[in-house]
CSV table of C-alpha atoms and ligand atoms in Angstrom, one decimal:
chain,number,residue,atom,x,y,z
I,523,UNK,CA,-4.9,277.8,180.3
I,524,UNK,CA,-5.5,281.4,179.0
I,525,UNK,CA,-2.7,283.8,179.7
I,526,UNK,CA,-3.9,287.4,179.6
I,527,UNK,CA,-1.6,290.3,179.0
I,528,UNK,CA,-1.6,292.8,181.9
I,529,UNK,CA,-4.2,295.4,181.4
I,530,UNK,CA,-2.9,298.9,180.7
I,531,UNK,CA,-4.9,301.6,182.3
I,532,UNK,CA,-4.3,305.2,181.3
I,533,UNK,CA,-5.8,308.0,183.3
I,534,UNK,CA,-5.1,310.9,185.7
I,535,UNK,CA,-2.8,310.1,188.5
I,536,UNK,CA,-4.6,311.0,191.7
I,537,UNK,CA,-1.5,312.5,193.3
I,538,UNK,CA,0.4,314.5,190.6
I,539,UNK,CA,-2.7,314.8,188.3
I,540,UNK,CA,-0.8,314.1,185.1
I,541,UNK,CA,-2.1,311.7,182.5
I,542,UNK,CA,-0.1,308.5,182.7
I,543,UNK,CA,-0.2,304.8,182.7
I,544,UNK,CA,-1.7,304.0,186.1
I,545,UNK,CA,-0.2,301.4,188.4
I,546,UNK,CA,-2.2,298.9,190.4
I,547,UNK,CA,-1.8,300.9,193.6
I,548,UNK,CA,-2.3,299.4,197.1
I,549,UNK,CA,-4.2,301.1,200.0
I,550,UNK,CA,-1.9,299.3,202.5
I,551,UNK,CA,1.5,298.4,201.0
I,552,UNK,CA,1.7,294.9,199.5
I,553,UNK,CA,5.1,294.5,201.3
I,554,UNK,CA,3.3,294.7,204.6
I,555,UNK,CA,0.9,291.9,203.8
I,556,UNK,CA,3.8,289.9,202.6
I,557,UNK,CA,5.7,290.4,205.9
I,558,UNK,CA,2.6,289.4,207.9
I,559,UNK,CA,2.0,286.3,205.7
I,560,UNK,CA,5.6,285.2,206.2
I,561,UNK,CA,5.5,285.8,209.9
I,562,UNK,CA,2.2,283.9,210.3
I,563,UNK,CA,3.3,281.0,208.1
I,564,UNK,CA,1.4,278.7,207.6
I,565,UNK,CA,-0.9,281.7,207.1
I,566,UNK,CA,-4.1,279.7,206.9
I,567,UNK,CA,-3.9,279.6,210.7
I,568,UNK,CA,-3.6,283.3,211.2
I,569,UNK,CA,-5.7,286.2,210.0
I,570,UNK,CA,-3.6,288.6,208.0
I,571,UNK,CA,-5.8,291.7,208.4
I,572,UNK,CA,-8.3,292.1,211.1
I,573,UNK,CA,-11.2,294.4,210.5
I,574,UNK,CA,-12.4,295.3,214.0
I,575,UNK,CA,-15.4,297.1,212.7
I,576,UNK,CA,-16.7,294.4,210.4
I,577,UNK,CA,-15.4,291.6,212.6
I,578,UNK,CA,-13.7,289.8,209.8
I,579,UNK,CA,-10.2,288.4,209.2
I,580,UNK,CA,-9.1,288.7,205.7
I,581,UNK,CA,-6.2,287.2,203.9
I,582,UNK,CA,-5.5,289.6,201.2
I,583,UNK,CA,-3.1,289.8,198.4
I,584,UNK,CA,-5.1,291.4,195.7
I,585,UNK,CA,-7.8,293.3,197.6
I,586,UNK,CA,-7.5,297.0,198.4
I,587,UNK,CA,-5.8,297.9,195.2
I,588,UNK,CA,-6.9,299.9,192.2
I,589,UNK,CA,-5.4,301.9,189.4
I,590,UNK,CA,-4.7,305.2,191.2
I,591,UNK,CA,-1.1,306.4,190.8
I,592,UNK,CA,1.5,306.8,188.1
I,593,UNK,CA,4.8,305.0,188.5
I,594,UNK,CA,6.8,308.0,189.6
I,595,UNK,CA,4.3,308.8,192.4
I,596,UNK,CA,4.4,305.1,193.4
I,597,UNK,CA,8.2,305.5,193.5
I,598,UNK,CA,7.8,308.7,195.6
I,599,UNK,CA,5.8,306.8,198.2
I,600,UNK,CA,8.3,304.0,198.3
I,601,UNK,CA,11.4,306.2,198.7
I,602,UNK,CA,10.0,308.8,201.1
I,603,UNK,CA,8.3,306.4,203.5
I,604,UNK,CA,7.3,302.9,202.7
I,605,UNK,CA,10.6,301.2,202.1
I,606,UNK,CA,12.2,302.6,205.2
I,607,UNK,CA,9.3,302.1,207.5
I,608,UNK,CA,8.6,298.5,206.4
I,609,UNK,CA,12.3,297.4,206.5
I,610,UNK,CA,12.6,298.7,210.1
I,611,UNK,CA,9.5,297.1,211.5
I,612,UNK,CA,9.2,293.5,212.9
I,613,UNK,CA,10.6,290.9,210.6
I,614,UNK,CA,9.6,287.2,210.7
I,615,UNK,CA,13.0,286.4,212.3
I,616,UNK,CA,12.1,288.6,215.2
I,617,UNK,CA,14.4,291.5,214.1
I,618,UNK,CA,12.9,294.9,214.9
I,619,UNK,CA,15.4,297.6,213.9
I,620,UNK,CA,13.3,300.6,214.9
I,621,UNK,CA,12.7,299.3,218.4
I,622,UNK,CA,16.3,298.3,218.9
I,623,UNK,CA,17.5,301.7,217.6
I,624,UNK,CA,15.2,303.6,220.0
I,625,UNK,CA,16.3,301.4,222.9
I,626,UNK,CA,19.9,302.5,222.4
I,627,UNK,CA,19.1,306.2,221.9
I,628,UNK,CA,18.7,308.8,224.6
I,629,UNK,CA,15.1,309.5,225.2
I,630,UNK,CA,13.7,313.1,225.0
I,631,UNK,CA,11.5,312.6,228.1
I,632,UNK,CA,9.7,309.9,230.0
I,633,UNK,CA,6.1,309.5,231.1
I,634,UNK,CA,5.3,306.9,233.8
I,635,UNK,CA,8.6,305.2,233.0
I,636,UNK,CA,7.9,305.0,229.3
I,637,UNK,CA,10.4,306.6,226.9
I,638,UNK,CA,9.3,309.3,224.6
I,639,UNK,CA,11.4,310.5,221.6
I,640,UNK,CA,10.8,313.7,219.7
I,641,UNK,CA,11.4,312.8,216.0
I,642,UNK,CA,13.4,316.0,215.5
I,643,UNK,CA,15.9,314.9,218.2
I,644,UNK,CA,16.6,311.5,216.8
I,645,UNK,CA,19.7,310.7,214.8
I,646,UNK,CA,19.2,311.5,211.1
I,647,UNK,CA,19.8,307.8,210.0
I,648,UNK,CA,16.5,306.9,211.8
I,649,UNK,CA,14.7,309.0,209.3
I,650,UNK,CA,11.9,310.1,211.6
I,651,UNK,CA,10.1,312.0,208.9
I,652,UNK,CA,9.7,308.9,206.8
I,653,UNK,CA,7.2,307.6,209.4
I,654,UNK,CA,5.2,310.8,209.2
I,655,UNK,CA,5.2,310.8,205.4
I,656,UNK,CA,4.2,307.1,205.4
I,657,UNK,CA,1.2,307.6,207.6
I,658,UNK,CA,0.2,310.7,205.8
I,659,UNK,CA,0.3,308.7,202.6
I,660,UNK,CA,-1.9,306.0,204.0
I,661,UNK,CA,-4.5,308.5,205.2
I,662,UNK,CA,-4.5,310.4,201.9
I,663,UNK,CA,-5.1,307.1,200.1
I,664,UNK,CA,-7.9,306.4,202.5
I,665,UNK,CA,-9.5,309.7,201.7
I,666,UNK,CA,-9.0,310.1,198.0
I,667,UNK,CA,-11.0,307.1,196.8
I,668,UNK,CA,-13.2,304.3,197.8
I,669,UNK,CA,-11.6,301.1,199.0
I,670,UNK,CA,-14.5,298.6,199.0
I,671,UNK,CA,-14.2,296.4,202.0
I,672,UNK,CA,-12.1,298.8,204.1
I,673,UNK,CA,-14.8,299.8,206.6
I,674,UNK,CA,-12.8,301.9,209.1
I,675,UNK,CA,-12.3,304.8,206.8
I,676,UNK,CA,-14.5,306.4,204.1
I,677,UNK,CA,-13.7,308.4,200.9
I,678,UNK,CA,-13.4,312.0,202.0
I,679,UNK,CA,-12.5,311.1,205.6
I,680,UNK,CA,-9.8,313.8,205.7
I,681,UNK,CA,-12.2,316.5,204.5
I,682,UNK,CA,-11.5,318.4,201.2
I,683,UNK,CA,-9.1,321.0,202.8
I,684,UNK,CA,-6.8,318.5,204.5
I,685,UNK,CA,-7.0,316.0,201.6
I,686,UNK,CA,-5.6,318.6,199.3
I,687,UNK,CA,-3.0,319.8,201.8
I,688,UNK,CA,-1.9,316.1,202.2
I,689,UNK,CA,-1.7,315.7,198.5
I,690,UNK,CA,0.6,318.7,198.1
I,691,UNK,CA,2.7,317.7,201.1
I,692,UNK,CA,3.1,314.2,199.6
I,693,UNK,CA,4.2,315.8,196.3
I,694,UNK,CA,6.8,317.8,198.1
I,695,UNK,CA,5.2,321.2,197.3
I,696,UNK,CA,5.6,322.1,201.0
I,697,UNK,CA,7.3,320.3,203.9
I,698,UNK,CA,5.0,321.1,206.7
I,699,UNK,CA,1.4,320.1,207.5
I,700,UNK,CA,0.2,322.5,210.2
I,701,UNK,CA,-2.3,320.9,212.7
I,702,UNK,CA,-1.4,317.3,211.8
I,703,UNK,CA,0.4,315.4,214.6
I,704,UNK,CA,1.6,311.8,214.3
I,705,UNK,CA,2.3,309.5,217.1
I,706,UNK,CA,4.3,306.3,216.5
I,707,UNK,CA,3.7,303.9,219.3
I,708,UNK,CA,6.5,301.4,219.1
I,709,UNK,CA,5.9,298.0,220.8
I,710,UNK,CA,8.9,297.4,223.1
I,711,UNK,CA,7.7,293.9,224.0
I,712,UNK,CA,10.3,291.2,223.2
I,713,UNK,CA,7.9,289.3,221.0
I,714,UNK,CA,5.5,291.7,219.5
I,715,UNK,CA,2.2,290.5,217.9
I,716,UNK,CA,2.2,290.4,214.1
I,717,UNK,CA,-1.0,291.8,212.7
I,718,UNK,CA,-2.5,294.5,210.6
I,719,UNK,CA,-5.7,296.4,211.1
I,720,UNK,CA,-7.7,298.4,208.6
I,721,UNK,CA,-7.1,302.1,209.3
I,722,UNK,CA,-9.8,303.7,211.4
I,723,UNK,CA,-11.2,307.2,211.8
I,724,UNK,CA,-13.1,308.8,214.6
I,725,UNK,CA,-14.0,312.4,215.7
I,726,UNK,CA,-12.8,312.9,219.2
I,727,UNK,CA,-12.2,315.6,221.8
I,728,UNK,CA,-8.5,315.8,222.4
I,729,UNK,CA,-6.7,318.4,224.6
I,730,UNK,CA,-10.1,320.2,224.7
I,731,UNK,CA,-10.2,320.5,220.9
I,732,UNK,CA,-12.3,318.7,218.4
I,733,UNK,CA,-10.0,316.7,216.2
I,734,UNK,CA,-10.1,313.8,213.8
I,735,UNK,CA,-8.2,310.8,215.0
I,736,UNK,CA,-6.9,308.2,212.7
I,737,UNK,CA,-5.3,304.9,213.8
I,738,UNK,CA,-3.5,302.1,212.1
I,739,UNK,CA,-1.8,299.0,213.5
I,740,UNK,CA,1.0,297.2,211.6
I,741,UNK,CA,3.5,294.8,213.0
I,742,UNK,CA,5.2,296.4,216.0
I,743,UNK,CA,3.9,299.8,215.4
I,744,UNK,CA,0.6,301.7,216.0
I,745,UNK,CA,0.2,305.0,214.2
I,746,UNK,CA,-2.1,307.6,215.5
I,747,UNK,CA,-2.7,311.0,213.8
I,748,UNK,CA,-4.6,314.0,215.1
I,749,UNK,CA,-5.8,316.3,212.4
I,750,UNK,CA,-7.4,319.7,212.9
I,751,UNK,CA,-8.0,321.7,216.1
I,752,UNK,CA,-5.4,323.9,217.7
I,753,UNK,CA,-3.1,321.5,219.5
I,754,UNK,CA,-1.1,323.4,222.3
I,755,UNK,CA,2.4,324.0,220.9
I,756,UNK,CA,4.1,323.1,224.2
I,757,UNK,CA,2.5,319.7,224.3
I,758,UNK,CA,3.9,316.6,222.4
I,759,UNK,CA,1.3,316.6,219.7
I,760,UNK,CA,1.6,320.3,219.2
I,761,UNK,CA,5.4,319.9,218.7
I,762,UNK,CA,4.7,317.1,216.2
I,763,UNK,CA,2.2,319.3,214.3
I,764,UNK,CA,4.6,322.3,214.3
I,765,UNK,CA,7.5,320.3,213.0
I,766,UNK,CA,5.7,317.7,210.8
I,767,UNK,CA,7.8,315.1,212.5
I,768,UNK,CA,6.4,312.2,214.6
I,769,UNK,CA,6.7,311.5,218.3
I,770,UNK,CA,7.9,308.0,219.1
I,771,UNK,CA,6.4,306.5,222.2
I,772,UNK,CA,7.5,303.3,224.0
I,773,UNK,CA,4.4,301.0,224.3
I,774,UNK,CA,3.7,297.6,225.6
I,775,UNK,CA,0.7,295.6,224.4
I,776,UNK,CA,1.2,292.4,226.4
I,777,UNK,CA,-1.1,292.2,229.3
I,778,UNK,CA,-3.0,295.3,228.4
I,779,UNK,CA,-6.8,295.8,227.9
I,780,UNK,CA,-6.2,296.8,224.3
I,781,UNK,CA,-4.2,293.6,223.6
I,782,UNK,CA,-7.0,291.6,225.2
I,783,UNK,CA,-9.6,293.3,223.0
I,784,UNK,CA,-7.6,292.8,219.9
I,785,UNK,CA,-7.1,289.1,220.7
I,786,UNK,CA,-10.8,288.8,221.1
I,787,UNK,CA,-11.5,290.5,217.8
I,788,UNK,CA,-9.0,288.2,216.1
I,789,UNK,CA,-10.7,285.1,217.7
I,790,UNK,CA,-14.2,286.3,216.8
I,791,UNK,CA,-13.2,287.4,213.3
I,792,UNK,CA,-14.9,285.6,210.5
I,793,UNK,CA,-12.4,284.4,207.9
I,794,UNK,CA,-13.0,285.8,204.4
I,795,UNK,CA,-11.3,285.4,201.1
I,796,UNK,CA,-8.5,282.9,200.9
I,797,UNK,CA,-8.6,282.2,204.6
I,798,UNK,CA,-12.2,281.0,204.3
I,799,UNK,CA,-11.2,278.6,201.6
I,800,UNK,CA,-8.2,277.2,203.4
I,801,UNK,CA,-8.6,273.8,205.0
J,1333,ZN,ZN1,1.6,310.8,189.6
């Protein structure tokens, strides 16, 4: 057996732009894959990441990673978003702290019986802005470089202007991202599905404005961001964009058309990587 020393790569960190030893940075946090693998154990029976565009199910540990960020920027992502978001999503023992916290919190308003929470009105310990920061960091990663195999998003998918604004927001140079709203759809079902999807991007007409819409499913949560356009300030997405704080929305996947479509995608998906090799 040959044991190789870990390769050291020195280069410019894509976020802070300083020359540094670059870490093996993940597009989608490794901890998320781990939680999905654990929840789906034995994981050979369950796709870990479903790519609804390529129709494939991928069990990934090492894919979607490259030398991109320095260690302090990796730490910034962890502390400002990832650690909090991932520890509050569905665990393999069924615990789902974000859902339970929202259920015991007074809602801001309701729509067709569903609860809606404005992030700015939630108790500070729920750290609403961590969810905004987290999704912004995923989208910036999607845009700043190529991630071969991730077909839902392409390098440059934010456009040069927003990519640079996102970078400076993530660095803490400013604390607002005008014209960027984030919705956090929280699955209130008692037994939410555990899966990940590759983030996707589409240009849509929303509230009569042309905007870019980005979506990403992770266990228990679906993130949706609208970027660009002039979202009306009195509407939910306008409030999110004005405050750079997400809106949390009660959602139910069970029995919905979306759930049925996702289940079909999972069933149709062609296993790749380790899944394809598993007996
Ligand atoms: Zn850096």
